[in-house]
Short mmCIF file of C-alpha atoms in Angstrom, two decimals:
data_model
loop_
_atom_site.label_atom_id
_atom_site.label_comp_id
_atom_site.label_asym_id
_atom_site.label_seq_id
_atom_site.Cartn_x
_atom_site.Cartn_y
_atom_site.Cartn_z
CA MET F 143 180.31 39.51 29.04
CA GLU F 144 180.24 36.51 28.05
CA LEU F 145 181.42 37.03 23.95
CA PHE F 146 184.40 38.26 25.63
CA VAL F 147 185.28 35.61 27.63
CA GLU F 148 183.62 32.21 25.72
CA PRO F 149 186.62 32.14 23.16
CA SER F 150 189.43 31.87 25.65
CA CYS F 151 186.77 29.49 27.76
CA ARG F 152 186.06 27.53 24.07
CA ARG F 153 189.70 26.96 24.07
CA LEU F 154 190.60 25.98 27.67
CA VAL F 155 187.78 23.59 28.08
CA ALA F 156 188.53 22.02 24.28
CA ASP F 157 192.51 21.92 25.40
CA HIS F 158 191.59 19.93 28.95
CA LEU F 159 188.45 17.92 28.12
CA GLY F 160 190.71 16.57 24.69
CA VAL F 161 187.40 17.49 22.67
CA GLY F 162 186.86 19.37 19.20
CA VAL F 163 185.55 23.29 19.71
CA GLU F 164 182.35 22.49 17.81
CA GLN F 165 181.32 20.37 20.86
CA LEU F 166 181.14 23.23 22.71
CA VAL F 167 177.91 24.61 22.20
CA ALA F 168 175.69 26.42 25.69
CA GLY F 169 174.12 22.82 26.16
CA VAL F 170 176.28 20.99 26.03
CA SER F 171 176.55 18.58 29.69
CA LEU F 172 180.61 18.93 30.73
CA ARG F 173 179.83 15.71 33.22
CA GLU F 174 177.70 13.07 31.13
CA ASP F 175 178.48 14.71 26.87
CA LEU F 176 182.04 15.16 27.66
CA ALA F 177 183.02 13.24 30.37
CA ALA F 178 184.48 14.82 32.29
CA ASP F 179 185.20 13.61 35.82
CA SER F 180 185.34 15.89 39.50
CA LEU F 181 189.49 15.86 38.70
CA ASP F 182 189.37 17.11 35.09
CA LEU F 183 187.01 19.88 36.79
CA VAL F 184 188.73 21.15 39.01
CA GLU F 185 191.95 21.08 37.19
CA LEU F 186 190.10 23.12 34.40
CA ALA F 187 188.50 25.72 36.71
CA MET F 188 192.84 25.64 38.18
CA ALA F 189 193.23 26.98 33.97
CA LEU F 190 190.62 29.91 33.84
CA GLU F 191 191.50 30.88 37.95
CA ALA F 192 194.82 31.29 35.88
CA GLU F 193 193.57 32.81 32.45
CA PHE F 194 191.17 34.70 33.85
CA GLY F 195 192.95 35.54 37.40
CA ILE F 196 189.61 34.51 39.11
CA VAL F 197 189.01 32.28 42.30
CA VAL F 198 186.40 29.68 40.81
CA PRO F 199 184.99 28.13 44.29
CA GLU F 200 184.25 24.45 44.77
CA ARG F 201 180.54 25.12 45.03
CA LEU F 202 180.44 26.41 41.93
CA LEU F 203 182.40 23.51 40.39
CA ASP F 204 179.40 21.46 41.82
CA ARG F 205 177.04 23.88 40.52
CA VAL F 206 177.65 24.28 37.09
CA ARG F 207 176.69 20.88 34.23
CA THR F 208 176.72 22.32 31.21
CA TYR F 209 179.28 24.28 28.58
CA GLY F 210 177.01 27.28 29.15
CA ASP F 211 176.67 27.28 32.69
CA LEU F 212 180.37 27.29 33.31
CA VAL F 213 181.07 30.31 30.53
CA ARG F 214 178.07 31.91 32.42
CA ALA F 215 179.46 31.25 35.51
CA THR F 216 183.57 32.23 34.69
CA GLY F 217 181.94 35.80 33.52
CA LEU F 218 179.90 36.78 37.06
CA LEU F 219 183.15 35.14 38.47
CA ILE F 220 185.45 38.37 36.37
CA ARG F 221 182.47 40.59 37.26
CA ALA F 222 182.70 39.98 40.39
CA ARG F 223 186.34 40.79 40.35
CA ARG F 224 186.68 43.99 38.75
CA ALA F 225 183.61 45.25 41.02
CA ALA F 226 185.66 44.44 43.80
CA GLU F 227 189.29 46.35 42.31
CA VAL F 228 186.93 49.11 42.21
CA ARG F 229 185.16 48.45 45.46
CA ALA F 230 188.93 48.62 46.44
CA ALA F 231 190.13 52.12 44.81
CA GLU F 232 187.40 54.23 46.32
CA PRO F 233 188.53 56.32 48.83
CA PRO F 234 186.41 55.41 52.70
CA LEU F 235 183.27 57.90 53.42
CA ARG F 236 183.43 59.89 55.72
CA MET F 237 180.59 58.42 58.32
CA TRP F 238 179.17 59.84 61.95
CA ALA F 239 177.17 56.65 63.59
CA ARG F 240 174.99 56.38 66.23
CA VAL F 241 173.59 53.07 67.86
CA LEU F 242 170.60 53.22 69.92
CA PRO F 243 169.23 50.65 72.53
CA PRO F 244 165.86 49.09 71.62
CA ALA F 245 162.58 51.67 72.56
CA GLY F 246 162.26 51.30 76.58
CA GLU F 247 165.32 49.79 77.71
CA SER F 248 167.77 51.71 79.58
CA GLY F 249 171.43 52.10 78.16
CA GLY F 250 172.57 55.05 76.66
CA SER F 251 174.11 55.11 72.93
CA LEU F 252 177.11 54.25 71.54
CA GLU F 253 178.62 56.82 68.63
CA ARG F 254 181.63 56.80 66.11
CA ALA F 255 183.24 58.97 63.50
CA GLY F 256 185.90 58.61 61.00
CA TRP F 257 186.07 56.86 57.71
CA LEU F 258 183.55 53.96 57.15
CA THR F 259 186.69 51.60 56.27
CA PRO F 260 185.55 47.58 56.74
CA TYR F 261 187.07 47.21 59.94
CA ALA F 262 184.78 50.62 61.05
CA ALA F 263 181.58 48.59 59.63
CA GLU F 264 182.39 45.16 61.27
CA THR F 265 182.67 47.00 64.35
CA ILE F 266 179.76 49.66 63.69
CA ALA F 267 177.14 46.55 63.42
CA LYS F 268 178.69 43.54 65.72
CA ASP F 269 178.14 47.67 68.21
CA ALA F 270 174.68 47.11 67.04
CA LEU F 271 173.77 43.70 67.19
CA ARG F 272 175.18 43.97 70.63
CA ALA F 273 172.40 46.13 71.57
CA GLY F 274 170.25 43.91 70.78
CA GLN F 275 166.86 43.35 68.59
CA GLY F 276 165.06 46.28 68.02
CA ALA F 277 168.38 48.44 67.71
CA ARG F 278 168.39 51.35 65.84
CA LEU F 279 171.67 52.32 63.91
CA GLU F 280 171.14 55.88 62.36
CA LEU F 281 174.15 56.41 59.95
CA THR F 282 174.98 59.55 58.50
CA VAL F 283 177.64 60.27 55.09
CA ALA F 284 179.12 63.05 54.06
CA ALA F 285 176.68 65.59 51.71
CA SER F 286 179.51 64.51 49.36
CA THR F 287 178.72 60.82 49.27
CA ASP F 288 177.22 60.72 45.51
CA ASP F 289 173.68 58.35 44.97
CA VAL F 290 175.99 55.06 44.02
CA GLY F 291 177.64 55.59 47.61
CA LEU F 292 174.71 55.95 49.34
CA THR F 293 173.25 52.72 48.24
CA ARG F 294 176.09 50.83 48.73
CA VAL F 295 176.05 51.90 52.63
CA GLN F 296 172.36 50.92 52.35
CA ARG F 297 173.54 46.92 51.51
CA GLN F 298 176.53 47.33 52.96
CA PHE F 299 174.09 47.49 56.35
CA ALA F 300 171.42 46.03 55.14
CA TRP F 301 171.57 42.65 56.72
CA LEU F 302 171.00 43.99 60.34
CA GLY F 303 167.32 45.07 59.66
CA GLU F 304 167.10 40.37 59.26
CA ARG F 305 168.26 40.69 62.50
CA ASP F 306 165.46 43.30 63.70
CA VAL F 307 168.05 46.46 64.35
CA ARG F 308 166.52 49.09 62.06
CA VAL F 309 169.56 50.85 59.71
CA THR F 310 169.40 54.38 58.47
CA VAL F 311 171.71 56.33 56.47
CA ARG F 312 170.95 59.54 55.57
CA ARG F 313 173.77 62.06 54.33
CA ASN F 314 175.16 64.62 55.63
CA ASP F 315 177.41 68.16 55.07
CA VAL F 316 181.31 67.72 55.56
CA ARG F 317 181.14 68.23 59.34
CA LEU F 318 179.33 65.37 60.49
CA LEU F 319 177.60 66.34 63.19
CA PRO F 320 174.59 65.03 63.89
CA PRO F 321 171.40 65.00 61.35
CA VAL F 322 168.58 66.73 61.83
CA ALA F 323 165.48 64.48 59.72
CA THR F 324 163.73 66.86 57.03
CA PRO F 325 161.15 63.94 56.09
CA GLU F 326 160.17 66.43 52.84
CA VAL F 327 163.67 66.42 51.35
CA GLY F 328 165.11 62.59 52.24
CA PHE F 329 168.19 64.23 53.45
CA VAL F 330 169.57 65.50 56.08
CA ALA F 331 170.90 68.46 57.12
CA SER F 332 173.71 69.36 59.78
CA PRO F 333 172.15 72.00 62.56
CA ARG F 334 173.17 75.66 62.56
#
């Protein structure tokens, strides 16, 4: 990515900082060697945003020290934007979710089924957190979900583990009936 980004970055940095393109090597310090101040960096960030259709967070500008850092950071921001565009273009997955209270506590489970939209994912996560530490979230997606989609859902809810909520993500058939565990395969089949 940086090979494609670097020529445009080189031109923008040279124009905005008033330096020669030959001075722009990976290790050159933007602040010390090229005398860029915070206003110069903000203007440079705005130019990068316009050129590449990205958003350069202020905290990123604080961490960028060298020209090479700037090129790498720009490449990462472009990749992140493209990944977000791909995710937005993908249709949501069909899912069935069940939140179970911690072992030994009374109360029933909370179940949801439908499309795993960002709002549904947020609601399911909030339900799991409200159930308390030690709760379980069982999420089942359609059998047609590929490995990439399954991994994406697992990562989407993995942070709940840090809050002591056990998360299980499985595949099922398209009817999305409650799962029946088949440990030898690692997937689930629907009850017949």
